[in-house]
Coordinates of C-alpha atoms in Angstrom, one line a residue:
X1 CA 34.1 -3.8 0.7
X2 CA 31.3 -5.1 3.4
X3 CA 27.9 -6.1 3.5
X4 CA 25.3 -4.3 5.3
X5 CA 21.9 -5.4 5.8
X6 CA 18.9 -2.5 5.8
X7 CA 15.7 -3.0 8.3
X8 CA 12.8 -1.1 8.5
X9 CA 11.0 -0.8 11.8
X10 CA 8.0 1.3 12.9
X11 CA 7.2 2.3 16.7
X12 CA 4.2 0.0 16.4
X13 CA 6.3 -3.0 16.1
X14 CA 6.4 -3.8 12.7
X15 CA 10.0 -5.5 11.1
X16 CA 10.6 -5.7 7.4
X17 CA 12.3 -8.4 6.2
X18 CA 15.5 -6.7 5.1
X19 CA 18.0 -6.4 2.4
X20 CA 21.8 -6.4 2.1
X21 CA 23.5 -4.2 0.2
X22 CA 27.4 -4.3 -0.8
X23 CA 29.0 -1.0 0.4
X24 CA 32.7 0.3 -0.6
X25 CA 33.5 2.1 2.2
X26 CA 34.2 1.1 5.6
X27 CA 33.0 4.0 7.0
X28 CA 30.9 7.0 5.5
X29 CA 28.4 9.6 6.4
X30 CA 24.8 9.2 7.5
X31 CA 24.0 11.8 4.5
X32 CA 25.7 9.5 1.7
X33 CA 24.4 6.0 3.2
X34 CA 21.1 7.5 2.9
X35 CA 21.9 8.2 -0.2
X36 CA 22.5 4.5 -1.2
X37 CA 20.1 2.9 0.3
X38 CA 17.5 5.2 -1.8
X39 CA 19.8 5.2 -5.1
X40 CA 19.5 0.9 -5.1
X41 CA 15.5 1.1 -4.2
X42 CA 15.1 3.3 -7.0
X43 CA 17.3 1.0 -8.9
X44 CA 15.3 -2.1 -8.1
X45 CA 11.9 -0.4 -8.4
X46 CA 12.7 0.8 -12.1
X47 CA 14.3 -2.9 -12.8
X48 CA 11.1 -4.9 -11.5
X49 CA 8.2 -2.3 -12.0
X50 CA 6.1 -3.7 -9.4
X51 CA 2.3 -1.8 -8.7
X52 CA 3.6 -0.8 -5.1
X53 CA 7.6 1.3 -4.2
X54 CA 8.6 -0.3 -0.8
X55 CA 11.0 2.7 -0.5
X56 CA 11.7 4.8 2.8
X57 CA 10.1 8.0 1.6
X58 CA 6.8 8.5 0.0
X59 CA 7.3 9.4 -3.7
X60 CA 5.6 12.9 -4.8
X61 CA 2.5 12.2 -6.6
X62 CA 2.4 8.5 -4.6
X63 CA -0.8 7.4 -2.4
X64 CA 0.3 5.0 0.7
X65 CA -0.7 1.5 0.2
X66 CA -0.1 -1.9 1.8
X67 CA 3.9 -2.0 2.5
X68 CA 4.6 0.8 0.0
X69 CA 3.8 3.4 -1.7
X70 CA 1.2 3.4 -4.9
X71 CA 2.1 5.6 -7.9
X72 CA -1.2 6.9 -8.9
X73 CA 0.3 7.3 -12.7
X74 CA 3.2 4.4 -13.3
X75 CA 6.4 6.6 -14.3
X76 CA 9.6 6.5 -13.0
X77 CA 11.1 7.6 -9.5
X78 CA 14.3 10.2 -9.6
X79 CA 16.5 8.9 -6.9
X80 CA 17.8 12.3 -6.1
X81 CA 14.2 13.6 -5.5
X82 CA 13.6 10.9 -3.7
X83 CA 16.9 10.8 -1.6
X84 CA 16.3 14.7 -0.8
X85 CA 12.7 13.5 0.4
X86 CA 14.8 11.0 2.6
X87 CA 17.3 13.6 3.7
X88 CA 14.6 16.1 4.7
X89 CA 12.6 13.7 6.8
X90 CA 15.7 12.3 8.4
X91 CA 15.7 16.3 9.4
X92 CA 11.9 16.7 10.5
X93 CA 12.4 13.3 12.7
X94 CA 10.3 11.0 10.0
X95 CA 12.3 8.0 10.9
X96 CA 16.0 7.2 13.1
X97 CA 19.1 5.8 11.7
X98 CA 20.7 2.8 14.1
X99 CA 24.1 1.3 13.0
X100 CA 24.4 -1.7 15.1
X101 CA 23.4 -0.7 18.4
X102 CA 24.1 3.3 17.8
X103 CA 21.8 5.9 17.2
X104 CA 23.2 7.8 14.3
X105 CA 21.8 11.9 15.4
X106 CA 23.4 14.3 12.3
X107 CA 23.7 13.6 8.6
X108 CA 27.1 14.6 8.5
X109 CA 28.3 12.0 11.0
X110 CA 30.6 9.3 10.0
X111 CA 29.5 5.5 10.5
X112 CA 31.5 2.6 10.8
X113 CA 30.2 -0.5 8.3
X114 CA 31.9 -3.6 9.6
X115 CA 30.7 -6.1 7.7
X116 CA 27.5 -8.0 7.8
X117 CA 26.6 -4.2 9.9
X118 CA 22.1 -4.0 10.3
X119 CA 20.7 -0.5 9.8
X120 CA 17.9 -0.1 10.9
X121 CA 15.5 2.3 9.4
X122 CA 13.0 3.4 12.6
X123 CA 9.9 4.9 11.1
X124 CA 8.0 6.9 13.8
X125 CA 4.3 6.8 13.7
X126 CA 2.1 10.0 14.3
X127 CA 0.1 10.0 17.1
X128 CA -3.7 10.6 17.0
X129 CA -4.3 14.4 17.8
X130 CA -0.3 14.6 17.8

């Protein structure tokens, strides 16, 4: 079992402050680490209730708001919907996957997760007119 730490960036420079996460495998597709990082956000969002998801998707039905996402009628998130948002923007170039220093580039491809591991979440902003 190792630790891994999740980051989200954006292309305009901003860093959250991270969170670990205990994984069992060692090494494990893009697809199913996705997968976990959305399943324990859900998790955490339905445990606290806060007014704002800080999650890597938008929810359906959610407004964006300062560092989250604001559900417009409190109810709770289903993490596969949500992790098939996540999967699907992965797909449409919403956001990069680094492991370490490696650009992860298909869902099916296997990751190594030594421990203490950052992944970095790379959220790319739209252009104006683009």
């Amino acid at each position: 079992m190792g630790m891994v730490t999740f980051v989200d960036e954006t292309t305009a420079g901003g860093r959250g402050d991270g969170w670990a996460l205990d994984m069992a495998e060692e090494r494990i597709a893009l697809r199913e680490l996705i997968r976990c990082r959305v399943f324990q956000e859900v998790a955490e969002y339905h445990a606290k209730r806060p007014e704002v998801f800080q999650g890597l998707v938008q929810p359906e039905g959610a407004e964006r708001a300062l560092n989250g996402y604001a559900l417009r009628t409190p109810r709770r998130i289903d993490p596969e919907k949500q992790t098939e948002l996540a999967l699907k923007a992965f797909e449409r170039n919403g956001f990069l996957v680094l492991v370490g220093d490696r650009q992860v580039v298909g869902l099916d491809e296997e990751v190594d997760l030594p421990f203490g591991v950052e992944v970095t979440f790379l959220k790319l902003v739209a252009l104006v007119g683009g």
